[in-house]
Amino acid sequence: MVLIYIDQDEQEIKKASFEAISYGAALAKQLGTHAEGILLGTVKESVEALGKYGVSIVHQVTNSGLNNFDASVHATVVTEAAKKLGATVIVFAHNINGKAIAPAVAVKLNAGLVAGACALPKTDAGFVVTKTVFSGKAFASIKIETPIKVISVNQNSFGVIVGEGNATLENLDLPVPASKIKITSIDKIKGEVPLTEASLVVSGGRGLKGPENWGILLDLAKALGASTACSRPVSDADWRPHHEHVGQTGIQIAPNLYIAIGISGAIQHLAGVNRSKTIVVINKDPEAPFFKAADYGVIGDAFEVVPALTAAILKSKAGA
Amino acid sequence: MNILVCISKTPDTTAKIAFVEGNTKFDENGVQWIINPYDEWYSLVRAIELKEKNPNVIIHLITVGGADTEPIIRKALALGGDEAIRVNNTSNDSMVVAQEIAAVAKGGAYDMILTGKETIDYNSASIGSMLCALLDTTFIPNAISLDVNGNTAIVKREIEGGEETCETNIPFILSCQKGMAEQRIPNMRGIMAARTKPLKVLEATIHNETTSIQQFDIPPAKSGVKLVDPSNMDELVRLLKEEAKVI
Ligand SMILES: Cc1cc2nc3c(=O)[nH]c(=O)nc-3n(C[C@H](O)[C@H](O)[C@H](O)COP(=O)(O)OP(=O)(O)OC[C@H]3O[C@@H](n4cnc5c(N)ncnc54)[C@H](O)[C@@H]3O)c2cc1C
C-alpha cells in the first residue's frame, strides 16, 4: 500500500497535499496496489472529498496537539501509522513540513529516501526515482535499494489530478509523544498565496530602480491574480520582504507562469525559477542572459511595458 | 556550550554542471569548491555570533567527505570554528552521511546541532531531519533567527506564507536559512590561526547505502525565446492564453 502524508496548516489541508495524493495514487496504480492517506490533527473541511485525488481511505489521528507542527512528533506518528497499516511506499509533498519529516520517517523505517522527486518511479528494473539536483540545473535518477521507500514530491512537478469518488475516513488510534516545542506566535501574511504554491508569479529585479516603483508590478500581479517575488539584491536592499527572494539561495519555485521584470537572469537566480512551465522576460537589454531561458521575451522599458501588459490583461478579462 | 556545525562541500554557484563516465559522475574538472552557502552564511556565522556573546561557546565543525574537503574545513575554521572532525566517507547517500554525523554526535554531548537548510548540489534538505530521528532530539527546520537564554532557545522559522516563533530547550537541531546571519569574509588572523586548529580525521563506519545514483541528465534547453513587440501586449496576452495556456 502507498501511504500519503496529508499536510495541514491551521486546520486547512495544504494544496501541496493534493499533488502528493495524485502522485501517490498514480504510483499505487503502477504498483498494482491502492493509495491511502494519513492526516494528523483535525481540519475544518471534508476529508472524504480527498477521494477525488485518488485515496480510498484516509486515516486520521485526531489529537488536537497535532495541529501544531513538530517534526519529531509528526515523524514518530507517521512512522507508527506506516508500520501499523503496512505501507511499503510513503509519499510526502516536498514542502516545508514534508521536507522536515520525510527524512526522519525514512530513518525510522530503514527506508531509502528520494527527496524532491519530479516524476513517477521507473519500476521495471528496481525502483528508480528522478529528482532535480544542482538547484534545478540537472536531474539525477536514484535507485532506492530498500524494501520500504520514502519519496517527497517536488511541488508543481507532477500536477494535481482530479477524478471522482469519496474516501472513507477512519480513526487511527496511536500514541502521540509530547512536543518539546512551544509555539509562541504565528505571523502570517493574510490573503496571500504562499510563493511555493502559486501558479502565477510576477517577479521584479534591480531594473525597477527602487521600492517606490513596485506599484506597476503589484498592479500586474493583481490583474493576473499572481503572487509576487523578487531577485536577491532587491530583498537584500529591503525593497521587498525576504520571503519573496527566489533563487539558489532563496526559495525555489515552479509556477505555471513566471514573469521576470528587470531581472538580468544570473545563474543563481535561474536556479530558483527554471522549472517554471512558462517564463516571460521583460528587460530593456536585448543581451540580458534571462532571454536564453525564456519562452517569451519583451525587449523594452519595464515602466512602459508593464502597465501596457496589465491593461491588456484587464481588457482580455473584461472581454472574456 | 558546545555547538556542532555541519559543513558540506558544494560546487561554486557558477560552476558548470556537467557529467562524465556515461553521465554517472559529476564532472569535477575545473570546478571551484565552496562551503555550502547555507552552512557557511547562516549556521556557522550564527554560531560565531553566539560565541562572541558567550565565550563559553565551543564551535565544533563536522564534515563527511574525502581529503579534498579539507580546504573547505580550513576556511570554516578561519571564519571562527574552534575544531573540526572529518569523517572519511565519500558516500552521496544522505542516510549514510547522517548516520556518520549521528555517531559522532552521540559521543559529543552537543547542546545544539546546526545544519544549512539544504545543500545547493543535491538539494535534499534531509540531514537535520534524519539527525532528529537518529538522535531522538527536537528538530526545528528553516530557522531564520536563533537566540539562546540559559537552556532555552528562541527560534523563528519560516512557514508557508509567514513566520512562526517558538521556544525549546537544549539539546536541539536547527536547519538554518536566510535571516539567521550575514555572510562574513575570513581575515588574515583567522586564516593563520586556522592552520593550527585541530582537525581530526575519523574512519568511515557506515557502509550500507540505501540509495544509489544511476544516472544524471541535463534538462533540454529551451527551444528559443519568442520575442513580442513591446507595443503589442495584446499579442503577449493571446500567446499566454492560447499557446502557453497558462492564464
Ligand atoms: C553565492 C551566490 C548566491 C546567489 N543567490 C541568488 C539568489 O538566490 N537569487 C538571486 O536573484 N540572485 C542570487 N545571487 C545574485 C545574482 O548573482 C545576481 O547578482 C542577481 O540575481 C541580480 O539581480 P537583478 O537581476 O535584480 O539585478 P541586475 O543583475 O542588476 O539586473 C537588472 C536588470 O534590469 C534590467 N533593467 C534595468 N532597467 C530596466 C528597465 N527600465 N526596464 C527593463 N529592464 C531594466 C537590466 O537590463 C538588467 O538586466 C547570488 C549570488 C551569489 C554569488
Short mmCIF file of C-alpha atoms and ligand atoms in Angstrom, two decimals, chain A residues 205-207 209 230-234 245-250 262-266 268-269 282-285 288 300-303, chain B residues 13 37 41, ligand 1:
data_model
loop_
_atom_site.label_atom_id
_atom_site.label_comp_id
_atom_site.label_asym_id
_atom_site.label_seq_id
_atom_site.Cartn_x
_atom_site.Cartn_y
_atom_site.Cartn_z
CA GLY A 205 14.69 42.89 -10.07
CA ARG A 206 17.06 45.78 -9.68
CA GLY A 207 15.86 47.09 -13.03
CA LYS A 209 15.27 51.01 -9.61
CA CYS A 230 11.99 39.33 -6.37
CA SER A 231 15.70 38.84 -7.02
CA ARG A 232 18.22 38.65 -4.21
CA PRO A 233 19.66 42.20 -4.40
CA VAL A 234 16.11 43.52 -4.16
CA HIS A 245 13.58 36.21 -2.62
CA VAL A 246 13.75 33.43 -5.20
CA GLY A 247 16.85 31.70 -6.49
CA GLN A 248 19.53 29.32 -5.46
CA THR A 249 19.83 30.89 -2.00
CA GLY A 250 16.17 31.88 -1.72
CA GLY A 262 14.08 44.00 -14.80
CA ILE A 263 15.96 40.87 -13.74
CA SER A 264 19.18 40.06 -15.59
CA GLY A 265 18.90 36.28 -15.22
CA ALA A 266 22.06 35.45 -13.25
CA GLN A 268 21.86 31.81 -9.21
CA HIS A 269 18.52 33.45 -9.95
CA ILE A 282 10.73 41.87 -19.73
CA ASN A 283 14.10 43.62 -19.96
CA LYS A 284 15.43 46.65 -21.82
CA ASP A 285 18.75 44.96 -22.56
CA ALA A 288 20.24 40.04 -20.80
CA GLY A 300 11.63 47.24 -23.68
CA ASP A 301 11.38 49.61 -20.77
CA ALA A 302 9.53 47.99 -17.89
CA PHE A 303 7.97 51.29 -16.94
CA THR B 13 27.13 28.59 -7.63
CA PRO B 37 26.25 28.73 1.38
CA TRP B 41 26.44 32.17 5.82
C1 LIG C 1 26.51 32.54 -3.96
C2 LIG C 1 25.51 33.43 -4.60
C3 LIG C 1 24.18 33.14 -4.46
C4 LIG C 1 23.20 33.96 -5.06
N1 LIG C 1 21.88 33.63 -4.92
C5 LIG C 1 20.95 34.36 -5.57
C6 LIG C 1 19.56 34.03 -5.48
O1 LIG C 1 19.16 33.09 -4.79
N2 LIG C 1 18.66 34.79 -6.17
C7 LIG C 1 19.04 35.87 -6.94
O2 LIG C 1 18.16 36.51 -7.55
N3 LIG C 1 20.33 36.21 -7.02
C8 LIG C 1 21.29 35.49 -6.35
N4 LIG C 1 22.60 35.88 -6.44
C9 LIG C 1 22.92 37.15 -7.10
C10 LIG C 1 22.99 37.05 -8.62
O3 LIG C 1 24.30 36.66 -8.99
C11 LIG C 1 22.68 38.38 -9.29
O4 LIG C 1 23.56 39.36 -8.79
C12 LIG C 1 21.25 38.88 -9.07
O5 LIG C 1 20.32 37.88 -9.37
C13 LIG C 1 20.97 40.08 -9.92
O6 LIG C 1 19.72 40.64 -9.60
P1 LIG C 1 18.91 41.50 -10.65
O7 LIG C 1 18.71 40.72 -11.87
O8 LIG C 1 17.71 42.01 -9.96
O9 LIG C 1 19.85 42.76 -10.88
P2 LIG C 1 20.83 43.10 -12.09
O10 LIG C 1 21.73 42.00 -12.42
O11 LIG C 1 21.40 44.43 -11.76
O12 LIG C 1 19.85 43.23 -13.32
C14 LIG C 1 18.93 44.26 -13.53
C15 LIG C 1 18.33 44.06 -14.89
O13 LIG C 1 17.29 45.03 -15.10
C16 LIG C 1 17.35 45.47 -16.43
N5 LIG C 1 16.75 46.80 -16.48
C17 LIG C 1 17.25 47.97 -15.99
N6 LIG C 1 16.37 48.97 -16.19
C18 LIG C 1 15.30 48.44 -16.81
C19 LIG C 1 14.08 48.97 -17.29
N7 LIG C 1 13.77 50.25 -17.17
N8 LIG C 1 13.21 48.14 -17.90
C20 LIG C 1 13.51 46.82 -18.04
N9 LIG C 1 14.64 46.27 -17.60
C21 LIG C 1 15.53 47.07 -17.00
C22 LIG C 1 18.81 45.47 -16.80
O14 LIG C 1 18.98 45.35 -18.20
C23 LIG C 1 19.31 44.22 -16.04
O15 LIG C 1 19.23 43.08 -16.89
C24 LIG C 1 23.59 35.08 -5.83
C25 LIG C 1 24.94 35.36 -5.98
C26 LIG C 1 25.91 34.56 -5.40
C27 LIG C 1 27.35 34.89 -5.59
#
